[in-house]
């Protein structure tokens, strides 16, 4: 199939990884990168993003339709594309092009991120919505969605793979490690692990965000390296004796993208307990889970000195992730199988 794929396609964005997977599945992908449509002035960019208005919105929708006319794809795929207009989706369908929205975030969550104005109007006009949460299926259908499929986030096999066979604790320079964002009460929890429990905690991520989240002493003692991507991200997982993974409760997460990246990279995963995590990993065999601070401390005390147990669980987690398709290629295939059933009807209606 030919797919017109619009998304944020920098080398550090997972939307690009999903594009790679579609290409590995031998589909023809026509990329449309979102970055070129944003305003250059940072203040104006924030305002226009929040309101979903401006010349960038006009140009993006015009370019989608222009490429659709010239390339005649079977599918238009928007990866968290918040600026597509309902009129554009109607025109694509009139051209016989099926439309897919892949949404990694939750427009119905309590976090109340900005920028959803146009997207919420789009919901009835996409042929298929791809979401990450059971709750979102009913949310989208209540808004008039034609079809909704739940697909888990996935690791990228060209970037997330295990360390060399001889890797051991002597190669690790991160004891208790977290790589990510300071949502919810993560900064408080990590500070307590460092200050009260006495663990050597290392956090990497956006420096400005973590500096605001930590007190000055905790930031100086915990934060290291800034944001990590691609090879640096995978190698930090390798170098971590314990890799923490927290749910984003304000986004109503059932599981975490990071958990699959850690497992895919052969890291020891200590994740917040949830039904979604427990459905995907056998507890204490393929991953270790915690609920609340006290259990988190207990699990760290149990596993930090036990390299053999960590290596055994990490290896089993990697096997499970590969066997059950927690990687991009398999998840993209599931989406394509679902939308493929829609394509004949869309093409027939356009005749």
mmCIF file of C-alpha atoms in Angstrom:
data_model
loop_
_atom_site.group_PDB
_atom_site.id
_atom_site.type_symbol
_atom_site.label_atom_id
_atom_site.label_comp_id
_atom_site.label_asym_id
_atom_site.label_seq_id
_atom_site.Cartn_x
_atom_site.Cartn_y
_atom_site.Cartn_z
ATOM 1 C CA UNK A 1 0.000 0.000 0.000
ATOM 2 C CA UNK A 2 0.973 3.623 -0.392
ATOM 3 C CA UNK A 3 0.716 5.701 2.793
ATOM 4 C CA UNK A 4 0.870 9.487 3.134
ATOM 5 C CA UNK A 5 2.391 9.764 6.609
ATOM 6 C CA UNK A 6 2.249 13.075 8.483
ATOM 7 C CA UNK A 7 3.909 13.552 11.851
ATOM 8 C CA UNK A 8 6.787 15.002 13.819
ATOM 9 C CA UNK A 9 9.618 13.242 12.020
ATOM 10 C CA UNK A 10 12.846 14.385 13.647
ATOM 11 C CA UNK A 11 15.422 11.693 14.396
ATOM 12 C CA UNK A 12 14.420 11.759 18.081
ATOM 13 C CA UNK A 13 10.679 11.251 17.595
ATOM 14 C CA UNK A 14 8.958 7.882 17.843
ATOM 15 C CA UNK A 15 6.662 8.860 14.953
ATOM 16 C CA UNK A 16 9.715 8.394 12.720
ATOM 17 C CA UNK A 17 10.245 4.922 14.181
ATOM 18 C CA UNK A 18 6.697 3.967 13.234
ATOM 19 C CA UNK A 19 7.341 5.254 9.709
ATOM 20 C CA UNK A 20 10.431 3.024 9.528
ATOM 21 C CA UNK A 21 8.314 0.040 10.564
ATOM 22 C CA UNK A 22 5.818 0.702 7.767
ATOM 23 C CA UNK A 23 8.703 0.788 5.298
ATOM 24 C CA UNK A 24 10.127 -2.452 6.711
ATOM 25 C CA UNK A 25 6.698 -3.978 6.085
ATOM 26 C CA UNK A 26 7.313 -3.072 2.411
ATOM 27 C CA UNK A 27 4.766 -0.297 2.092
ATOM 28 C CA UNK A 28 5.503 2.875 0.140
ATOM 29 C CA UNK A 29 5.564 5.794 2.579
ATOM 30 C CA UNK A 30 5.331 9.447 1.541
ATOM 31 C CA UNK A 31 6.527 11.524 4.537
ATOM 32 C CA UNK A 32 5.169 14.927 5.515
ATOM 33 C CA UNK A 33 7.106 16.436 8.433
ATOM 34 C CA UNK A 34 5.194 18.705 10.807
ATOM 35 C CA UNK A 35 8.166 20.810 11.931
ATOM 36 C CA UNK A 36 8.217 23.037 8.860
ATOM 37 C CA UNK A 37 4.733 24.398 9.556
ATOM 38 C CA UNK A 38 5.345 25.873 13.014
ATOM 39 C CA UNK A 39 6.067 29.565 13.592
ATOM 40 C CA UNK A 40 9.733 30.440 14.147
ATOM 41 C CA UNK A 41 9.025 32.881 16.987
ATOM 42 C CA UNK A 42 8.791 30.736 20.162
ATOM 43 C CA UNK A 43 6.107 32.861 21.834
ATOM 44 C CA UNK A 44 3.962 32.984 18.708
ATOM 45 C CA UNK A 45 4.533 29.254 18.209
ATOM 46 C CA UNK A 46 3.071 28.484 21.653
ATOM 47 C CA UNK A 47 0.034 30.694 21.066
ATOM 48 C CA UNK A 48 -0.719 29.265 17.627
ATOM 49 C CA UNK A 49 -0.227 25.701 18.868
ATOM 50 C CA UNK A 50 -2.626 26.250 21.741
ATOM 51 C CA UNK A 51 -5.283 27.741 19.459
ATOM 52 C CA UNK A 52 -4.603 25.531 16.393
ATOM 53 C CA UNK A 53 -4.838 28.526 14.077
ATOM 54 C CA UNK A 54 -2.580 30.529 11.799
ATOM 55 C CA UNK A 55 -0.801 30.312 8.440
ATOM 56 C CA UNK A 56 0.951 27.084 9.440
ATOM 57 C CA UNK A 57 -2.411 25.351 9.785
ATOM 58 C CA UNK A 58 -3.426 26.647 6.358
ATOM 59 C CA UNK A 59 -0.197 25.463 4.726
ATOM 60 C CA UNK A 60 -0.279 22.052 6.396
ATOM 61 C CA UNK A 61 -3.793 21.260 5.217
ATOM 62 C CA UNK A 62 -3.028 22.561 1.729
ATOM 63 C CA UNK A 63 0.093 20.374 1.540
ATOM 64 C CA UNK A 64 -1.800 17.287 2.709
ATOM 65 C CA UNK A 65 -4.329 17.754 -0.078
ATOM 66 C CA UNK A 66 -1.652 18.596 -2.647
ATOM 67 C CA UNK A 67 0.316 15.438 -1.836
ATOM 68 C CA UNK A 68 -2.873 13.399 -1.808
ATOM 69 C CA UNK A 69 -3.671 14.616 -5.332
ATOM 70 C CA UNK A 70 -0.194 13.931 -6.716
ATOM 71 C CA UNK A 71 0.649 10.712 -4.838
ATOM 72 C CA UNK A 72 -2.818 9.110 -4.666
ATOM 73 C CA UNK A 73 -2.104 7.109 -1.500
ATOM 74 C CA UNK A 74 -4.352 4.378 -0.170
ATOM 75 C CA UNK A 75 -4.080 5.777 3.368
ATOM 76 C CA UNK A 76 -3.488 9.126 5.023
ATOM 77 C CA UNK A 77 -1.851 8.483 8.405
ATOM 78 C CA UNK A 78 -1.668 11.318 10.940
ATOM 79 C CA UNK A 79 0.643 10.613 13.891
ATOM 80 C CA UNK A 80 -0.580 12.988 16.619
ATOM 81 C CA UNK A 81 -1.510 15.541 13.991
ATOM 82 C CA UNK A 82 -3.463 18.224 15.834
ATOM 83 C CA UNK A 83 -3.814 20.702 12.972
ATOM 84 C CA UNK A 84 -5.746 18.668 10.416
ATOM 85 C CA UNK A 85 -9.124 20.208 9.631
ATOM 86 C CA UNK A 86 -12.349 18.205 9.310
ATOM 87 C CA UNK A 87 -12.772 19.623 5.804
ATOM 88 C CA UNK A 88 -9.411 18.117 4.819
ATOM 89 C CA UNK A 89 -10.463 14.683 6.071
ATOM 90 C CA UNK A 90 -13.739 14.953 4.147
ATOM 91 C CA UNK A 91 -11.839 15.800 0.952
ATOM 92 C CA UNK A 92 -9.437 12.894 1.455
ATOM 93 C CA UNK A 93 -12.350 10.493 1.825
ATOM 94 C CA UNK A 94 -13.987 11.928 -1.286
ATOM 95 C CA UNK A 95 -10.733 11.076 -3.103
ATOM 96 C CA UNK A 96 -11.010 7.448 -1.934
ATOM 97 C CA UNK A 97 -8.245 7.739 0.672
ATOM 98 C CA UNK A 98 -8.784 6.025 4.022
ATOM 99 C CA UNK A 99 -7.639 8.044 7.039
ATOM 100 C CA UNK A 100 -5.904 6.901 10.237
ATOM 101 C CA UNK A 101 -5.194 8.911 13.388
ATOM 102 C CA UNK A 102 -2.462 7.456 15.618
ATOM 103 C CA UNK A 103 -2.678 9.120 19.032
ATOM 104 C CA UNK A 104 -0.105 8.303 21.698
ATOM 105 C CA UNK A 105 -1.549 10.878 24.135
ATOM 106 C CA UNK A 106 -4.951 11.240 25.762
ATOM 107 C CA UNK A 107 -7.110 14.202 24.697
ATOM 108 C CA UNK A 108 -9.667 13.180 27.341
ATOM 109 C CA UNK A 109 -7.207 12.957 30.248
ATOM 110 C CA UNK A 110 -6.955 15.140 33.329
ATOM 111 C CA UNK A 111 -3.573 16.596 32.376
ATOM 112 C CA UNK A 112 -5.286 19.153 30.123
ATOM 113 C CA UNK A 113 -2.470 19.660 27.637
ATOM 114 C CA UNK A 114 -3.146 22.456 25.131
ATOM 115 C CA UNK A 115 -3.736 22.193 21.406
ATOM 116 C CA UNK A 116 -6.674 19.789 21.062
ATOM 117 C CA UNK A 117 -9.257 22.200 19.588
ATOM 118 C CA UNK A 118 -9.133 21.057 15.952
ATOM 119 C CA UNK A 119 -8.360 17.451 16.759
ATOM 120 C CA UNK A 120 -11.518 17.025 18.824
ATOM 121 C CA UNK A 121 -13.542 18.226 15.832
ATOM 122 C CA UNK A 122 -11.755 15.657 13.634
ATOM 123 C CA UNK A 123 -12.807 12.603 15.611
ATOM 124 C CA UNK A 124 -15.963 11.724 13.594
ATOM 125 C CA UNK A 125 -14.135 12.079 10.267
ATOM 126 C CA UNK A 126 -11.180 9.691 10.568
ATOM 127 C CA UNK A 127 -11.854 6.150 9.377
ATOM 128 C CA UNK A 128 -9.747 4.647 12.169
ATOM 129 C CA UNK A 129 -8.472 5.990 15.479
ATOM 130 C CA UNK A 130 -5.511 4.241 17.103
ATOM 131 C CA UNK A 131 -5.436 4.773 20.884
ATOM 132 C CA UNK A 132 -3.472 3.490 23.881
ATOM 133 C CA UNK A 133 -6.151 3.124 26.576
ATOM 134 C CA UNK A 134 -9.306 1.038 27.016
ATOM 135 C CA UNK A 135 -11.125 4.108 28.314
ATOM 136 C CA UNK A 136 -10.360 6.003 25.122
ATOM 137 C CA UNK A 137 -12.343 3.523 23.039
ATOM 138 C CA UNK A 138 -15.589 4.640 24.677
ATOM 139 C CA UNK A 139 -14.404 8.275 24.779
ATOM 140 C CA UNK A 140 -13.852 8.351 21.026
ATOM 141 C CA UNK A 141 -17.034 6.460 20.183
ATOM 142 C CA UNK A 142 -19.032 8.900 22.298
ATOM 143 C CA UNK A 143 -17.576 11.653 20.098
ATOM 144 C CA UNK A 144 -18.748 9.875 16.947
ATOM 145 C CA UNK A 145 -15.634 7.918 15.921
ATOM 146 C CA UNK A 146 -16.226 5.454 13.070
ATOM 147 C CA UNK A 147 -13.745 2.862 14.358
ATOM 148 C CA UNK A 148 -11.259 2.686 17.245
ATOM 149 C CA UNK A 149 -8.489 0.186 17.940
ATOM 150 C CA UNK A 150 -6.301 -0.024 21.028
ATOM 151 C CA UNK A 151 -2.624 -0.592 20.217
ATOM 152 C CA UNK A 152 0.193 -0.551 22.727
ATOM 153 C CA UNK A 153 3.242 1.624 22.380
ATOM 154 C CA UNK A 154 6.258 -0.327 21.173
ATOM 155 C CA UNK A 155 10.025 -0.420 21.078
ATOM 156 C CA UNK A 156 12.062 0.265 17.950
ATOM 157 C CA UNK A 157 14.134 -2.868 17.169
ATOM 158 C CA UNK A 158 16.872 -0.978 15.319
ATOM 159 C CA UNK A 159 17.520 1.108 18.446
ATOM 160 C CA UNK A 160 16.312 -0.993 21.390
ATOM 161 C CA UNK A 161 18.298 -4.229 21.533
ATOM 162 C CA UNK A 162 20.200 -6.054 24.300
ATOM 163 C CA UNK A 163 23.781 -5.315 25.368
ATOM 164 C CA UNK A 164 26.707 -7.557 24.415
ATOM 165 C CA UNK A 165 26.630 -11.002 26.016
ATOM 166 C CA UNK A 166 29.549 -10.204 28.317
ATOM 167 C CA UNK A 167 27.804 -7.138 29.810
ATOM 168 C CA UNK A 168 27.663 -7.097 33.621
ATOM 169 C CA UNK A 169 27.380 -4.786 36.626
ATOM 170 C CA UNK A 170 30.980 -3.716 36.137
ATOM 171 C CA UNK A 171 29.763 -1.894 33.001
ATOM 172 C CA UNK A 172 26.984 -0.055 34.876
ATOM 173 C CA UNK A 173 27.388 3.475 36.234
ATOM 174 C CA UNK A 174 23.709 4.053 37.098
ATOM 175 C CA UNK A 175 22.318 2.231 40.146
ATOM 176 C CA UNK A 176 18.644 3.282 40.352
ATOM 177 C CA UNK A 177 17.843 5.069 37.116
ATOM 178 C CA UNK A 178 14.977 7.021 35.612
ATOM 179 C CA UNK A 179 15.010 8.567 32.134
ATOM 180 C CA UNK A 180 12.021 10.741 31.320
ATOM 181 C CA UNK A 181 9.774 13.563 32.489
ATOM 182 C CA UNK A 182 8.766 14.842 35.968
ATOM 183 C CA UNK A 183 5.024 14.252 35.646
ATOM 184 C CA UNK A 184 2.845 13.588 38.699
ATOM 185 C CA UNK A 185 4.875 13.076 41.909
ATOM 186 C CA UNK A 186 7.978 11.545 40.320
ATOM 187 C CA UNK A 187 10.367 14.215 41.582
ATOM 188 C CA UNK A 188 9.151 13.730 45.157
ATOM 189 C CA UNK A 189 9.457 9.936 44.919
ATOM 190 C CA UNK A 190 12.934 10.044 43.405
ATOM 191 C CA UNK A 191 14.088 12.590 45.973
ATOM 192 C CA UNK A 192 12.896 10.336 48.789
ATOM 193 C CA UNK A 193 14.705 7.347 47.286
ATOM 194 C CA UNK A 194 17.906 9.394 47.263
ATOM 195 C CA UNK A 195 17.545 11.389 50.471
ATOM 196 C CA UNK A 196 15.616 9.066 52.804
ATOM 197 C CA UNK A 197 16.410 5.570 51.530
ATOM 198 C CA UNK A 198 19.992 6.425 50.610
ATOM 199 C CA UNK A 199 20.016 4.952 47.104
ATOM 200 C CA UNK A 200 22.290 6.253 44.368
ATOM 201 C CA UNK A 201 19.604 7.654 42.063
ATOM 202 C CA UNK A 202 20.314 9.015 38.585
ATOM 203 C CA UNK A 203 17.763 10.941 36.537
ATOM 204 C CA UNK A 204 18.124 12.105 32.935
ATOM 205 C CA UNK A 205 15.665 14.200 30.955
ATOM 206 C CA UNK A 206 14.813 17.802 30.187
ATOM 207 C CA UNK A 207 17.118 19.844 32.404
ATOM 208 C CA UNK A 208 14.805 22.826 32.774
ATOM 209 C CA UNK A 209 11.825 20.667 33.758
ATOM 210 C CA UNK A 210 13.765 18.644 36.316
ATOM 211 C CA UNK A 211 15.461 21.720 37.770
ATOM 212 C CA UNK A 212 12.009 23.140 38.455
ATOM 213 C CA UNK A 213 10.716 19.845 39.877
ATOM 214 C CA UNK A 214 13.618 19.076 42.245
ATOM 215 C CA UNK A 215 14.873 21.209 45.098
ATOM 216 C CA UNK A 216 18.397 22.540 44.510
ATOM 217 C CA UNK A 217 20.123 19.902 46.626
ATOM 218 C CA UNK A 218 18.263 17.007 45.015
ATOM 219 C CA UNK A 219 18.897 18.334 41.512
ATOM 220 C CA UNK A 220 22.629 18.565 42.194
ATOM 221 C CA UNK A 221 22.721 15.051 43.626
ATOM 222 C CA UNK A 222 20.456 13.226 41.189
ATOM 223 C CA UNK A 223 20.292 14.846 37.750
ATOM 224 C CA UNK A 224 22.753 13.844 35.040
ATOM 225 C CA UNK A 225 23.200 14.109 31.255
ATOM 226 C CA UNK A 226 20.021 15.906 30.124
ATOM 227 C CA UNK A 227 17.764 14.363 27.489
ATOM 228 C CA UNK A 228 18.887 11.052 25.998
ATOM 229 C CA UNK A 229 17.871 9.737 22.602
ATOM 230 C CA UNK A 230 18.649 6.890 20.234
ATOM 231 C CA UNK A 231 21.981 5.183 21.023
ATOM 232 C CA UNK A 232 22.581 7.277 24.149
ATOM 233 C CA UNK A 233 19.158 6.295 25.503
ATOM 234 C CA UNK A 234 19.702 2.591 24.880
ATOM 235 C CA UNK A 235 23.181 2.682 26.387
ATOM 236 C CA UNK A 236 21.872 4.438 29.506
ATOM 237 C CA UNK A 237 19.375 1.587 29.910
ATOM 238 C CA UNK A 238 22.245 -0.889 29.575
ATOM 239 C CA UNK A 239 24.285 1.015 32.168
ATOM 240 C CA UNK A 240 21.423 1.048 34.694
ATOM 241 C CA UNK A 241 21.205 -1.730 37.263
ATOM 242 C CA UNK A 242 17.542 -0.864 37.861
ATOM 243 C CA UNK A 243 15.408 0.966 35.276
ATOM 244 C CA UNK A 244 12.335 2.639 36.778
ATOM 245 C CA UNK A 245 9.128 3.113 34.803
ATOM 246 C CA UNK A 246 6.262 5.218 36.203
ATOM 247 C CA UNK A 247 2.702 5.462 34.938
ATOM 248 C CA UNK A 248 1.517 8.956 34.043
ATOM 249 C CA UNK A 249 -1.648 8.980 36.140
ATOM 250 C CA UNK A 250 -2.657 12.423 34.873
ATOM 251 C CA UNK A 251 -2.769 10.867 31.388
ATOM 252 C CA UNK A 252 -4.662 7.762 32.568
ATOM 253 C CA UNK A 253 -1.882 5.427 31.425
ATOM 254 C CA UNK A 254 -2.410 1.657 31.557
ATOM 255 C CA UNK A 255 1.178 0.903 30.568
ATOM 256 C CA UNK A 256 4.212 2.943 29.598
ATOM 257 C CA UNK A 257 6.135 3.208 26.324
ATOM 258 C CA UNK A 258 9.332 3.274 28.356
ATOM 259 C CA UNK A 259 8.591 -0.182 29.787
ATOM 260 C CA UNK A 260 8.714 -1.783 26.337
ATOM 261 C CA UNK A 261 11.850 0.158 25.382
ATOM 262 C CA UNK A 262 13.576 -1.042 28.571
ATOM 263 C CA UNK A 263 12.521 -4.645 27.958
ATOM 264 C CA UNK A 264 13.486 -4.434 24.282
ATOM 265 C CA UNK A 265 16.914 -3.120 25.288
ATOM 266 C CA UNK A 266 17.447 -6.029 27.674
ATOM 267 C CA UNK A 267 17.259 -3.848 30.787
ATOM 268 C CA UNK A 268 15.950 -4.793 34.208
ATOM 269 C CA UNK A 269 12.476 -3.248 34.453
ATOM 270 C CA UNK A 270 11.009 -2.075 37.771
ATOM 271 C CA UNK A 271 7.649 -0.615 36.754
ATOM 272 C CA UNK A 272 4.632 0.764 38.522
ATOM 273 C CA UNK A 273 2.075 -2.029 38.893
ATOM 274 C CA UNK A 274 -0.959 -1.825 36.604
ATOM 275 C CA UNK A 275 -3.286 -4.224 34.853
ATOM 276 C CA UNK A 276 -1.709 -3.220 31.549
ATOM 277 C CA UNK A 277 1.807 -4.040 32.738
ATOM 278 C CA UNK A 278 0.747 -7.304 34.384
ATOM 279 C CA UNK A 279 -1.000 -8.453 31.202
ATOM 280 C CA UNK A 280 2.228 -7.982 29.260
ATOM 281 C CA UNK A 281 4.910 -9.263 31.667
ATOM 282 C CA UNK A 282 4.848 -12.067 34.242
ATOM 283 C CA UNK A 283 5.540 -10.423 37.597
ATOM 284 C CA UNK A 284 8.904 -11.299 39.166
ATOM 285 C CA UNK A 285 9.803 -13.435 36.150
ATOM 286 C CA UNK A 286 9.823 -10.995 33.196
ATOM 287 C CA UNK A 287 9.606 -7.681 35.090
ATOM 288 C CA UNK A 288 9.211 -6.484 38.670
ATOM 289 C CA UNK A 289 6.354 -4.223 39.779
ATOM 290 C CA UNK A 290 5.608 -1.927 42.686
ATOM 291 C CA UNK A 291 2.655 -0.046 44.125
ATOM 292 C CA UNK A 292 3.526 2.918 46.318
ATOM 293 C CA UNK A 293 6.755 4.180 47.801
ATOM 294 C CA UNK A 294 7.269 1.522 50.479
ATOM 295 C CA UNK A 295 7.049 -1.360 48.034
ATOM 296 C CA UNK A 296 9.310 0.497 45.618
ATOM 297 C CA UNK A 297 11.975 0.785 48.319
ATOM 298 C CA UNK A 298 11.573 -2.880 49.230
ATOM 299 C CA UNK A 299 11.937 -4.012 45.603
ATOM 300 C CA UNK A 300 15.057 -1.902 45.113
ATOM 301 C CA UNK A 301 16.595 -3.323 48.288
ATOM 302 C CA UNK A 302 15.750 -6.832 47.097
ATOM 303 C CA UNK A 303 17.154 -6.599 43.581
ATOM 304 C CA UNK A 304 19.921 -3.997 43.620
ATOM 305 C CA UNK A 305 22.500 -6.371 45.161
ATOM 306 C CA UNK A 306 21.281 -9.426 43.198
ATOM 307 C CA UNK A 307 22.844 -9.200 39.758
ATOM 308 C CA UNK A 308 21.955 -12.773 38.831
ATOM 309 C CA UNK A 309 18.242 -12.212 39.464
ATOM 310 C CA UNK A 310 18.245 -8.939 37.555
ATOM 311 C CA UNK A 311 19.996 -10.505 34.561
ATOM 312 C CA UNK A 312 17.604 -13.461 34.548
ATOM 313 C CA UNK A 313 14.485 -11.276 34.712
ATOM 314 C CA UNK A 314 15.804 -8.817 32.115
ATOM 315 C CA UNK A 315 16.563 -11.653 29.685
ATOM 316 C CA UNK A 316 13.097 -13.150 30.166
ATOM 317 C CA UNK A 317 11.489 -9.737 29.670
ATOM 318 C CA UNK A 318 13.347 -9.284 26.410
ATOM 319 C CA UNK A 319 12.208 -12.722 25.189
ATOM 320 C CA UNK A 320 8.588 -11.892 26.068
ATOM 321 C CA UNK A 321 8.743 -8.512 24.319
ATOM 322 C CA UNK A 322 10.072 -10.042 21.122
ATOM 323 C CA UNK A 323 7.831 -13.123 21.197
ATOM 324 C CA UNK A 324 4.594 -11.207 21.797
ATOM 325 C CA UNK A 325 5.318 -8.400 19.347
ATOM 326 C CA UNK A 326 5.967 -5.422 21.612
ATOM 327 C CA UNK A 327 7.934 -3.827 18.748
ATOM 328 C CA UNK A 328 6.872 -1.355 16.085
ATOM 329 C CA UNK A 329 6.606 -3.714 13.118
ATOM 330 C CA UNK A 330 4.029 -5.964 14.763
ATOM 331 C CA UNK A 331 1.957 -3.105 16.167
ATOM 332 C CA UNK A 332 1.906 -1.296 12.797
ATOM 333 C CA UNK A 333 0.825 -4.525 11.098
ATOM 334 C CA UNK A 334 -2.155 -4.809 13.445
ATOM 335 C CA UNK A 335 -3.238 -1.276 12.521
ATOM 336 C CA UNK A 336 -2.885 -1.925 8.794
ATOM 337 C CA UNK A 337 -4.908 -5.127 9.057
ATOM 338 C CA UNK A 338 -7.720 -3.157 10.697
ATOM 339 C CA UNK A 339 -7.771 -0.254 8.248
ATOM 340 C CA UNK A 340 -7.386 -2.537 5.220
ATOM 341 C CA UNK A 341 -10.948 -3.721 5.763
ATOM 342 C CA UNK A 342 -12.129 -0.117 5.371
ATOM 343 C CA UNK A 343 -10.249 0.765 2.191
ATOM 344 C CA UNK A 344 -12.582 -0.965 -0.328
ATOM 345 C CA UNK A 345 -15.635 0.808 1.093
ATOM 346 C CA UNK A 346 -13.867 4.177 1.077
ATOM 347 C CA UNK A 347 -12.768 3.729 -2.533
ATOM 348 C CA UNK A 348 -16.215 2.537 -3.596
ATOM 349 C CA UNK A 349 -17.912 5.536 -1.980
ATOM 350 C CA UNK A 350 -15.606 7.894 -3.887
ATOM 351 C CA UNK A 351 -16.553 6.563 -7.304
#
